[in-house]
CSV table of C-alpha atoms and ligand atoms in Angstrom, one decimal:
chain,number,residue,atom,x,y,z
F,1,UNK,CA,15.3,14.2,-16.1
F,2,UNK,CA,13.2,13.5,-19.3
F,3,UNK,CA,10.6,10.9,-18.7
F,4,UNK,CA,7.7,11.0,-21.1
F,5,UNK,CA,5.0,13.2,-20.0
F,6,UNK,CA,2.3,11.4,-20.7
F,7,UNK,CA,3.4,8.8,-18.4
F,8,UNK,CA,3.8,11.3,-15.7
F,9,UNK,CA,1.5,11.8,-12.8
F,10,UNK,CA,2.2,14.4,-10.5
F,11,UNK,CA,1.8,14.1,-6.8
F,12,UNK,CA,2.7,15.9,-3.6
F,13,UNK,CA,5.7,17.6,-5.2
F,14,UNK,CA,6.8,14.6,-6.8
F,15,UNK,CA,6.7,12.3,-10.0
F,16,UNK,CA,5.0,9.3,-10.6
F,17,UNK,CA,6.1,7.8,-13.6
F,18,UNK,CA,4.6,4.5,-15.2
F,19,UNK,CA,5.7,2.2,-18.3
F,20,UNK,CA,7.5,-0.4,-19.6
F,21,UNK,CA,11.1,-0.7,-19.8
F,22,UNK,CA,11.8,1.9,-17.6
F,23,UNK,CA,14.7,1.5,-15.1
F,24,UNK,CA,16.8,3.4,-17.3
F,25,UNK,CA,14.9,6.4,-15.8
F,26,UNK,CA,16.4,5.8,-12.5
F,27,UNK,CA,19.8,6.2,-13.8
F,28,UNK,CA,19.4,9.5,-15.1
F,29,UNK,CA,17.8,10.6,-11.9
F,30,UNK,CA,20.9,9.6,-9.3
F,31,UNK,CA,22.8,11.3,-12.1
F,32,UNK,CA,21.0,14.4,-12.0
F,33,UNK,CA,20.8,14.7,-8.3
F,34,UNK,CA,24.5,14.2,-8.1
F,35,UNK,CA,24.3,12.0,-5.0
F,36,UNK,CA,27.4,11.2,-2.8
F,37,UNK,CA,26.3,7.4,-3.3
F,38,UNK,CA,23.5,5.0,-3.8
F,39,UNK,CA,22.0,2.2,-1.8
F,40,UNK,CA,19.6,-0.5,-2.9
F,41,UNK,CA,17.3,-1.8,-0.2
F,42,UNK,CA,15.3,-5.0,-1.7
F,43,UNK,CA,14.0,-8.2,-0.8
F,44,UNK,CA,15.7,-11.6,-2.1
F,45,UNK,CA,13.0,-12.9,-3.9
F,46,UNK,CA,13.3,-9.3,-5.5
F,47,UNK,CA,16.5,-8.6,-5.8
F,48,UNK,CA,17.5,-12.1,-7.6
F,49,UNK,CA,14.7,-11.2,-10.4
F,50,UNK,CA,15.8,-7.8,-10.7
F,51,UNK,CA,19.1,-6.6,-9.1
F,52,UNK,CA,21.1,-7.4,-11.7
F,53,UNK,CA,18.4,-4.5,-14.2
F,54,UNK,CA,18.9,-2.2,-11.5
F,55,UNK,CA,22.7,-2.7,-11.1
F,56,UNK,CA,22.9,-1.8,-14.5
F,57,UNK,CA,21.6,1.5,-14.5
F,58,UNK,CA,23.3,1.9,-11.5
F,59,UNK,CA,27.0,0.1,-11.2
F,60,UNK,CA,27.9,2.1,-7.9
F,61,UNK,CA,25.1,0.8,-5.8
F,62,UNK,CA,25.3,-1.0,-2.8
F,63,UNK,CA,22.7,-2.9,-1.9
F,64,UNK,CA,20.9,-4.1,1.4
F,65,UNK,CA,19.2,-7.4,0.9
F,66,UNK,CA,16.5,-9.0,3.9
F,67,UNK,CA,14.2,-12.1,3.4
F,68,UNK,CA,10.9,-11.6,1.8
F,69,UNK,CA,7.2,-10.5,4.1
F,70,UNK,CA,5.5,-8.8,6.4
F,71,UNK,CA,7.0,-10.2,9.3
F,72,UNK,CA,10.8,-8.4,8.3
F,73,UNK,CA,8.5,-4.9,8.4
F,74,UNK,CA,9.5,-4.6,12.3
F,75,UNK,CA,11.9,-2.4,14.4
F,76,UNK,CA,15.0,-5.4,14.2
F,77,UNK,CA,15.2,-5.3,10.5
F,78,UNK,CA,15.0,-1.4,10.4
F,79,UNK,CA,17.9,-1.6,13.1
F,80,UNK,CA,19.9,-3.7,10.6
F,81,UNK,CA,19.2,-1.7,7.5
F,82,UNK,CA,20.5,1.7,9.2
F,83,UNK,CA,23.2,-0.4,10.6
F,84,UNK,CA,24.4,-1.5,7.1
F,85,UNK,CA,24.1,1.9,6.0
F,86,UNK,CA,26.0,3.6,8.2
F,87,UNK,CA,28.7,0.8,7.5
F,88,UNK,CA,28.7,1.4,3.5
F,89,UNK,CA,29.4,5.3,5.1
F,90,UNK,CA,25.8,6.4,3.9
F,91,UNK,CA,25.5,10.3,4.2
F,92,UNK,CA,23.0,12.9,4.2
F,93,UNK,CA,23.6,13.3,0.1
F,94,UNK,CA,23.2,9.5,0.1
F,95,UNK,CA,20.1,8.2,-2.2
F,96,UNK,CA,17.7,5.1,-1.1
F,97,UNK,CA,16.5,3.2,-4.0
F,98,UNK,CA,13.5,0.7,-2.5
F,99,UNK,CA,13.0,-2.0,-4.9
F,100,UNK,CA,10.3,-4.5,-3.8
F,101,UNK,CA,6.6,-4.6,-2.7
F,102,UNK,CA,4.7,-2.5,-0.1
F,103,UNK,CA,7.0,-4.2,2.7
F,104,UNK,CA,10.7,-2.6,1.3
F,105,UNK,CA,8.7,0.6,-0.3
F,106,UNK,CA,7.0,1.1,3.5
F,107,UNK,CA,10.3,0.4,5.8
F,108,UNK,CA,12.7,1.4,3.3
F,109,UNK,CA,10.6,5.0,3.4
F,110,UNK,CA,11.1,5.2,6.9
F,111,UNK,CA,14.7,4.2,7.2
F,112,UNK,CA,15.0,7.2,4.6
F,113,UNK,CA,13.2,9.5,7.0
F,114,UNK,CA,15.4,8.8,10.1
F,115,UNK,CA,18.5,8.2,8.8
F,116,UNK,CA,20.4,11.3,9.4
F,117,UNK,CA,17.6,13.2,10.0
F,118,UNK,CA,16.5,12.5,6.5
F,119,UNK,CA,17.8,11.4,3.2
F,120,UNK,CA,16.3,11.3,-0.3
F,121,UNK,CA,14.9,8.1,-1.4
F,122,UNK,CA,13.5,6.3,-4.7
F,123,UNK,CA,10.7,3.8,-4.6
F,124,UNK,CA,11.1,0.9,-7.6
F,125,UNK,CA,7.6,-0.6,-6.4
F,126,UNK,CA,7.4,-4.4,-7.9
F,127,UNK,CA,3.6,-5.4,-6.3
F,128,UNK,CA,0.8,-4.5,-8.2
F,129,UNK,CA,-0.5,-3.5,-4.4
F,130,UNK,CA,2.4,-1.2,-4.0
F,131,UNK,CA,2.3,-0.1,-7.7
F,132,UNK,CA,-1.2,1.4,-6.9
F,133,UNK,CA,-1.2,2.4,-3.5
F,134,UNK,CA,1.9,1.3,-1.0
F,135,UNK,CA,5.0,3.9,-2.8
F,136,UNK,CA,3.4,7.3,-3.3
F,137,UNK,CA,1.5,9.4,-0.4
F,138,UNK,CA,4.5,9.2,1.8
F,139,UNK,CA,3.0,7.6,4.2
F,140,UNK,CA,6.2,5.2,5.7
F,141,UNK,CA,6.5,2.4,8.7
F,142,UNK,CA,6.8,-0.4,10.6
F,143,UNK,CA,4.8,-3.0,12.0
F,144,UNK,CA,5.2,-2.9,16.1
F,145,UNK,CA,5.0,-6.8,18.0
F,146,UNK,CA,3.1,-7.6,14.8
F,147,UNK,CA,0.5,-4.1,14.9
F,148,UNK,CA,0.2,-3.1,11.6
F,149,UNK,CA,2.3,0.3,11.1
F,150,UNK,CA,2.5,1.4,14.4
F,151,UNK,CA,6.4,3.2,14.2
F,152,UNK,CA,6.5,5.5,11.3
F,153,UNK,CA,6.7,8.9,9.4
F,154,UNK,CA,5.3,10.8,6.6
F,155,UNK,CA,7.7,11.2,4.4
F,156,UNK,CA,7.7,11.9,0.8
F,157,UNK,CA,10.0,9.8,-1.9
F,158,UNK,CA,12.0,12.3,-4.3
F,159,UNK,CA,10.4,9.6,-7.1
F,160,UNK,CA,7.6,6.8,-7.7
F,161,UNK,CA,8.9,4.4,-11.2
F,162,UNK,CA,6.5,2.0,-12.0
F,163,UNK,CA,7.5,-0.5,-14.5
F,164,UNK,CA,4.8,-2.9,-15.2
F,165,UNK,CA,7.2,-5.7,-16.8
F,166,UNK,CA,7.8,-7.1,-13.6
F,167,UNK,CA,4.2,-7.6,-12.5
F,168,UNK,CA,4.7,-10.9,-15.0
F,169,UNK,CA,6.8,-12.6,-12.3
F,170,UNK,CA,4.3,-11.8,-9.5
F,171,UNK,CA,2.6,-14.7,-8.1
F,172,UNK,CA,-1.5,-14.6,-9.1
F,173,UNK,CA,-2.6,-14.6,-5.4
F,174,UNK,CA,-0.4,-11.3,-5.0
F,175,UNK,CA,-1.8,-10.1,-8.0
F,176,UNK,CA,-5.6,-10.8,-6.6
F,177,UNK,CA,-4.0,-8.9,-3.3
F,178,UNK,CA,-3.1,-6.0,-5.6
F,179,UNK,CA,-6.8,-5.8,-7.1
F,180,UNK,CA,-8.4,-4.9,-3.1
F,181,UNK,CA,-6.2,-1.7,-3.3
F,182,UNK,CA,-7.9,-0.7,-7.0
F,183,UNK,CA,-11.1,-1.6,-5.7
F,184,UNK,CA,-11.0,0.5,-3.0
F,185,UNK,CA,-10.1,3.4,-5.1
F,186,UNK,CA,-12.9,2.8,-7.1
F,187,UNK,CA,-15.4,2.5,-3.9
F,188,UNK,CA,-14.3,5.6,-2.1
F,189,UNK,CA,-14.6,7.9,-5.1
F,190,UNK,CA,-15.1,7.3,-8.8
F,191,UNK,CA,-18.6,4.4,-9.7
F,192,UNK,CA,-16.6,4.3,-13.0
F,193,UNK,CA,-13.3,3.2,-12.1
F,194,UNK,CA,-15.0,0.7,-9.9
F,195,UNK,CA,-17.1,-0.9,-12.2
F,196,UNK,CA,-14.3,-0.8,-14.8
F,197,UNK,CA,-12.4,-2.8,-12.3
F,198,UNK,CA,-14.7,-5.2,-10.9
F,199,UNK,CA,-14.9,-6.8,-14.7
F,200,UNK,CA,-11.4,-7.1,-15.1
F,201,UNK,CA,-9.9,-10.6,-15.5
F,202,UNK,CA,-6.3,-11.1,-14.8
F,203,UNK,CA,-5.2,-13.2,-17.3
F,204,UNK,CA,-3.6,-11.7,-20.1
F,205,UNK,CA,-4.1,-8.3,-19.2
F,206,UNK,CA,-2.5,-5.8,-21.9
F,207,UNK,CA,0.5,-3.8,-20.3
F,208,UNK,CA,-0.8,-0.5,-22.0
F,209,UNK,CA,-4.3,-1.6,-19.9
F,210,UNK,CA,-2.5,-2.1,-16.3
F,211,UNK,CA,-0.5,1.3,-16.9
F,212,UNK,CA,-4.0,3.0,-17.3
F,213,UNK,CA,-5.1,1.4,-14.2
F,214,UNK,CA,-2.7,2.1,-12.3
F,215,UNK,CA,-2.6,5.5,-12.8
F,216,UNK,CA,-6.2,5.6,-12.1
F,217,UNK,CA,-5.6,4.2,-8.9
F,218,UNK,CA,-2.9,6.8,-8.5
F,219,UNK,CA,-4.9,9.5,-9.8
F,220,UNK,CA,-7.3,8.8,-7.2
F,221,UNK,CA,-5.1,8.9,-4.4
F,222,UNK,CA,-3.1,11.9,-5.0
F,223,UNK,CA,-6.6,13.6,-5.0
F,224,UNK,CA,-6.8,13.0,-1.4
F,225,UNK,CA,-3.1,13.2,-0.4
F,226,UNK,CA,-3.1,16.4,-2.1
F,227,UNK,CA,-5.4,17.9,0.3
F,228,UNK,CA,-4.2,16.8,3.3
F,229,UNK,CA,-1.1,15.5,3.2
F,230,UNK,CA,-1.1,14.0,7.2
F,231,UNK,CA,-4.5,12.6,7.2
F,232,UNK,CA,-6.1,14.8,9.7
F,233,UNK,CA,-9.3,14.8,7.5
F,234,UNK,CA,-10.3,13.8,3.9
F,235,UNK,CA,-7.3,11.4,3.4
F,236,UNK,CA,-8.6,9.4,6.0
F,237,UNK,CA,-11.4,8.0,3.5
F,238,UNK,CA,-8.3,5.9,1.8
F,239,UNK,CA,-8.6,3.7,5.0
F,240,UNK,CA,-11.8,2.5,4.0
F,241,UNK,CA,-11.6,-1.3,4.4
F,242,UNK,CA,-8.5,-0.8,7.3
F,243,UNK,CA,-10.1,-0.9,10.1
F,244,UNK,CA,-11.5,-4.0,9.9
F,245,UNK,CA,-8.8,-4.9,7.5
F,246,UNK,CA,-5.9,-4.0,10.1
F,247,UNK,CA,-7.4,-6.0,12.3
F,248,UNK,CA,-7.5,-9.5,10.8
F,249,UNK,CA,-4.0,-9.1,8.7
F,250,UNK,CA,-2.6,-8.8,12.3
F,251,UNK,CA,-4.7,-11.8,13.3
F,252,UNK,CA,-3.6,-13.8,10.9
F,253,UNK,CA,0.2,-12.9,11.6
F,254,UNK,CA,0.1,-15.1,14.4
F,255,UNK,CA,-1.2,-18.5,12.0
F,256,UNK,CA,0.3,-20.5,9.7
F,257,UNK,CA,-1.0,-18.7,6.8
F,258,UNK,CA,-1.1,-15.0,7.1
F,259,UNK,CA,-3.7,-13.2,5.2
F,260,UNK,CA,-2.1,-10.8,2.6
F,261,UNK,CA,-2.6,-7.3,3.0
F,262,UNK,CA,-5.2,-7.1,0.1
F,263,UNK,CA,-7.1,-10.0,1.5
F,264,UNK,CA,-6.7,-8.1,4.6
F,265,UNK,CA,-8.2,-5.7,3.0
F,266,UNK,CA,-10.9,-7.0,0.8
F,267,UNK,CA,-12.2,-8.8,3.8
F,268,UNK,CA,-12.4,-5.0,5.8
F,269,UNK,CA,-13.8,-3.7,2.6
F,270,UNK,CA,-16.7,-6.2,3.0
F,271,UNK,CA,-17.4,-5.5,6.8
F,272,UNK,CA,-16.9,-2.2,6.0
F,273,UNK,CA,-19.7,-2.3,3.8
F,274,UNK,CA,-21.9,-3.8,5.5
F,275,UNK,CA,-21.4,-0.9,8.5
F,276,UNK,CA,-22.1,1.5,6.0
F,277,UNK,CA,-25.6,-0.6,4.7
F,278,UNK,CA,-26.5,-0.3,8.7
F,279,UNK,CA,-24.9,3.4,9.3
F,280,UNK,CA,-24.9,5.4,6.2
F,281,UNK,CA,-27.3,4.5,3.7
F,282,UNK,CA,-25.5,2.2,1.3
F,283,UNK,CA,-28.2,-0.1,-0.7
F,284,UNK,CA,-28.0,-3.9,-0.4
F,285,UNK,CA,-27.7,-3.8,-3.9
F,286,UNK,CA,-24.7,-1.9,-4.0
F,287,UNK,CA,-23.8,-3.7,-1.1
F,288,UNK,CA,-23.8,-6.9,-2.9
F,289,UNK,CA,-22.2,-5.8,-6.5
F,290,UNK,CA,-19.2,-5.0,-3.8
F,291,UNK,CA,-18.8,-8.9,-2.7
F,292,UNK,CA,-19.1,-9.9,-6.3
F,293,UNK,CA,-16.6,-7.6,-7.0
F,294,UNK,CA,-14.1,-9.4,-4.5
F,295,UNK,CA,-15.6,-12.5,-5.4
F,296,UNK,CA,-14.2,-12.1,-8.9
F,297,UNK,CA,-10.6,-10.9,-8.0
F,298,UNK,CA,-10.0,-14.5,-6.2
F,299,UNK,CA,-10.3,-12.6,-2.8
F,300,UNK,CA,-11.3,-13.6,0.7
F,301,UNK,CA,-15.5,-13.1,1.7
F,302,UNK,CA,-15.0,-14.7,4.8
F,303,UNK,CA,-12.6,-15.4,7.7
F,304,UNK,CA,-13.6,-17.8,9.9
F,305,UNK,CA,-9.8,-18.1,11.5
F,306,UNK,CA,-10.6,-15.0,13.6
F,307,UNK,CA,-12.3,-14.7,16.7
F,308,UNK,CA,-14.9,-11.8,17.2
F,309,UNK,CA,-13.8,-10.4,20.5
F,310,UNK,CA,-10.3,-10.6,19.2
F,311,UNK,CA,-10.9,-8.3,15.8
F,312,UNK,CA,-13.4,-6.3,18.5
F,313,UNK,CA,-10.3,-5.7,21.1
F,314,UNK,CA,-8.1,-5.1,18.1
F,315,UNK,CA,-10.1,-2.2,16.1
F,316,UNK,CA,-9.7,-0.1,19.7
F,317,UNK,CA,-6.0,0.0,19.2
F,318,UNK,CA,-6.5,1.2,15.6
F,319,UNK,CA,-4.1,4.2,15.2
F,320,UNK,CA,-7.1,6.3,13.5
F,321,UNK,CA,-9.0,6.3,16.2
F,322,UNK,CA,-9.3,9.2,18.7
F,323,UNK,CA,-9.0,8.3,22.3
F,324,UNK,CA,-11.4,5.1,23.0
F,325,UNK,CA,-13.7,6.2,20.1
F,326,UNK,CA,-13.6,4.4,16.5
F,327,UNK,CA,-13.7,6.4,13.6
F,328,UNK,CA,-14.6,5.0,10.6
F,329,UNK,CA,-15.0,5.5,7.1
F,330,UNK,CA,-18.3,4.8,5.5
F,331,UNK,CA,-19.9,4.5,1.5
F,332,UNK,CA,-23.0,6.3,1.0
F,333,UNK,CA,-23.0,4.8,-1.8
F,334,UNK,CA,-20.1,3.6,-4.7
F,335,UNK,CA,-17.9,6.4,-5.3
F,336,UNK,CA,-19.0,8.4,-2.2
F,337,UNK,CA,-17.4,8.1,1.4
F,338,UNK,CA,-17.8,9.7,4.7
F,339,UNK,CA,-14.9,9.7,7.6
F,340,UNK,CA,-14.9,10.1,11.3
F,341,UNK,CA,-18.0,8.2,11.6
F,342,UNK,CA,-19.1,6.7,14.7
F,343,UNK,CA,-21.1,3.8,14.8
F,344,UNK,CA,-23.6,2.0,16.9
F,345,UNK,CA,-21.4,-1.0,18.6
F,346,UNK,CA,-24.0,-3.5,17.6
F,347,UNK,CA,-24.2,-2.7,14.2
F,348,UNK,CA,-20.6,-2.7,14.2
F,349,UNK,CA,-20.4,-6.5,16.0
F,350,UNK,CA,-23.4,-7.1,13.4
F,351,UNK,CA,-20.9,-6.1,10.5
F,352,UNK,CA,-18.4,-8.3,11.8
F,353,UNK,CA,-20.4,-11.4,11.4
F,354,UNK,CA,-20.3,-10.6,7.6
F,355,UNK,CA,-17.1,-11.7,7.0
F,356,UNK,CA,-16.6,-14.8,10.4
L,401,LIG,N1,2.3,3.3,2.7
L,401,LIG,C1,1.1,3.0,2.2
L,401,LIG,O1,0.4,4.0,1.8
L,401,LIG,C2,0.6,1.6,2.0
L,401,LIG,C3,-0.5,1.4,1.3
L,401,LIG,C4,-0.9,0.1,1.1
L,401,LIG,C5,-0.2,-1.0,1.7
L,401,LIG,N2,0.9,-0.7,2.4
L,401,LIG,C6,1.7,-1.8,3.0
L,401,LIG,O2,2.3,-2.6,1.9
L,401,LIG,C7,2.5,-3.9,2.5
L,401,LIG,C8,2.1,-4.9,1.5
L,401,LIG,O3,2.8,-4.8,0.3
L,401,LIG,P1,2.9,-6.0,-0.8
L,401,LIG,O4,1.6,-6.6,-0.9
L,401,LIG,O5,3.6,-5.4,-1.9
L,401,LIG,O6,3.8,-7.1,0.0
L,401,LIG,P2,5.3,-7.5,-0.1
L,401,LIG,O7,6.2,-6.3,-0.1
L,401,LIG,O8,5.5,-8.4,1.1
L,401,LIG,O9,5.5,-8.3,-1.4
L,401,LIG,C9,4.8,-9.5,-1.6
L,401,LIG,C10,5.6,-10.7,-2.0
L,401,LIG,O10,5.9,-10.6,-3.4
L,401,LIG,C11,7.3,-10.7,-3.7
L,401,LIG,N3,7.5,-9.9,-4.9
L,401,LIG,C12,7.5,-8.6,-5.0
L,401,LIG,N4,7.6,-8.2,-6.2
L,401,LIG,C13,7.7,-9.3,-7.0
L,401,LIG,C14,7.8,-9.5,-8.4
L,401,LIG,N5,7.8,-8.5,-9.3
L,401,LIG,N6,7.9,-10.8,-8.8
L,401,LIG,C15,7.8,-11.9,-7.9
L,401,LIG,N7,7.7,-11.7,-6.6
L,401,LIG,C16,7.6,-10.4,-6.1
L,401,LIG,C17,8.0,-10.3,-2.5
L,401,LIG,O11,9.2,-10.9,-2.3
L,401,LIG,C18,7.0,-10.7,-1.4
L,401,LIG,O12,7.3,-12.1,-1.0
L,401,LIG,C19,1.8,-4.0,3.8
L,401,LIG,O13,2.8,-3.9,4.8
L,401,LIG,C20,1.0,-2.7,3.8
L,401,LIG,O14,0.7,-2.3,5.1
L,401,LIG,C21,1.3,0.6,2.6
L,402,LIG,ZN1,-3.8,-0.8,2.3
């Protein structure tokens, strides 16, 4: 398949390609793989903006539409989605084309990786949060009884195509939601990208400027998925921010107004922080260029919804921990993280207070 090079990024055996006007690409690639058929899997909000651009490229498709949010990524929806496959006769040459945010690109992953043992699968991701960081790594799942990502796989997609045109439809607060991701990338490992970041204003941002972002982001992250693939070391510093973060999006589940997963996030990021100003050496200064940094992207600095003992009980449940101890991931400083920290439990209940 011919996609412009310079668009390319290469991760764990797989392309990343980002632009404008780009579906056309996905065509040429179920051509090329000579799949027995194709099956959409989208959201509605999704597939009523953009169905009818992917239909196009590819007339065959089926498609497999469920409502919108984080509350379809569960073990029901997943049920129906393999159910519906198997009814449009989906085989083992069959290809998965996930078009929608983190929610699709994450469950639609792991329908791919079960479904007959394993099928190929595309992700079309349309959040600027799964644009940076929910479609490549492989990492797939769903949420279990509202824990965040507790059923899942790591499985790679065959191909990550990033069309920024349809970040113009995104609502601004999932656009803000986007920016925690970016931010983190820039906190964990490169001062630069963070700064770059933390200055950016949403409105009427250049598409040529978002590509380049987004790559960065991606860039980034296939650094660390690169050199360990199933996050039994280094990849674990991309959690920075989850912990905590993890904690409160599930929380929030349960209220009338769920936290996004960036907010989720940016909020973690921020506790997160602050454990690393008590554990690891990060300066207040740097401490507080991070919540300005939030500040700016329209994002969360506090959460006063939660309940300490709740997020406390929560974080012990965290998949990334090992038996009853928490491991976290700590800054230094900007652009330099530690993993498989363990921290002093009243700095961590101190760090906590930061963000109720
Ligand atoms: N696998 C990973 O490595 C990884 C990394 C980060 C996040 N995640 C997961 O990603 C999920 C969050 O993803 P998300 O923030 O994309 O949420 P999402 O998939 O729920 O999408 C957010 C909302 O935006 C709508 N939408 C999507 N694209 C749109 C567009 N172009 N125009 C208008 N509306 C649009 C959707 O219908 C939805 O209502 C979480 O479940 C999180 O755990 C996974
Ligand atoms: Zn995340």
């Amino acid at each position: 398949m011919k996609i412009p090079q310079k668009s390319v990024l290469k991760m764990d055996g797989y392309d990343i390609a980002a632009g404008q006007n780009i579906f056309n690409l996905l065509g040429a690639f179920a051509a090329e793989g000579k799949f027995s058929s194709v099956i959409i899997l989208s959201d509605e909000t999704v597939f009523k903006l953009y169905g009818a651009q992917i239909k196009n490229v590819l007339p065959d498709a089926k498609a497999i539409i469920i409502p919108p949010g984080e509350k379809q990524k569960n073990l029901n929806t997943l049920a129906k989605i393999w159910r519906k496959m198997f009814r449009y006769k989906a085989d083992r040459h069959t290809l998965l084309v996930n078009l929608g945010g983190g929610v699709i690109c994450d469950m639609g992953g792991f329908a791919a990786s079960a479904y007959m043992r394993g099928i190929k699968f595309a992700q079309i991701p349309t959040t600027l949060l799964s644009q940076v960081d929910a479609s490549a790594g492989g990492k797939t799942a769903v949420d279990l009884d509202g824990a965040k990502n507790i059923i899942g796989a790591f499985y790679n997609p065959s191909l990550v195509l990033i069309d920024v045109n349809v970040l113009k439809t995104l609502p601004p607060r999932e656009l803000q939601s986007g920016f925690a991701e970016i931010l983190k990338h820039g906190l964990i490992k490169d001062k630069k990208y963070f700064e770059e970041a933390a200055a950016l204003s949403h409105a009427k941002m250049p598409p040529e400027k978002m590509i380049k972002l987004i790559q960065g982001s991606n860039k980034i992250k296939s650094r660390f998925v690169k050199l360990d693939r199933e996050e039994k070391g280094p990849r674990k510093i991309l959690n920075f921010g989850h912990t905590f973060g993890h904690a409160v999006e599930t929380l929030s589940m349960k209220t009338k107004r769920p936290l996004l997963h960036g907010e989720a996030v940016a909020l973690g990021m921020i506790a997160e922080a602050k454990l690393s100003v008590l554990e690891a050496g990060l300066s207040e200064e740097e401490f507080t260029k991070i919540k300005s940094a939030v500040k700016n992207h329209g994002l969360p600095l506090k959460y006063k919804q939660a309940k300490k003992s709740a997020v406390l009980n929560l974080i012990t449940k965290d998949k990334k921990n090992k038996g009853q101890t928490i491991k976290w991931t700590l800054l230094n400083r900007i652009g330099k993280a530690i993993y498989d920290e363990e921290c002093n439990p009243q700095n961590v209940s101190a760090a906590l207070e930061e963000i109720l």
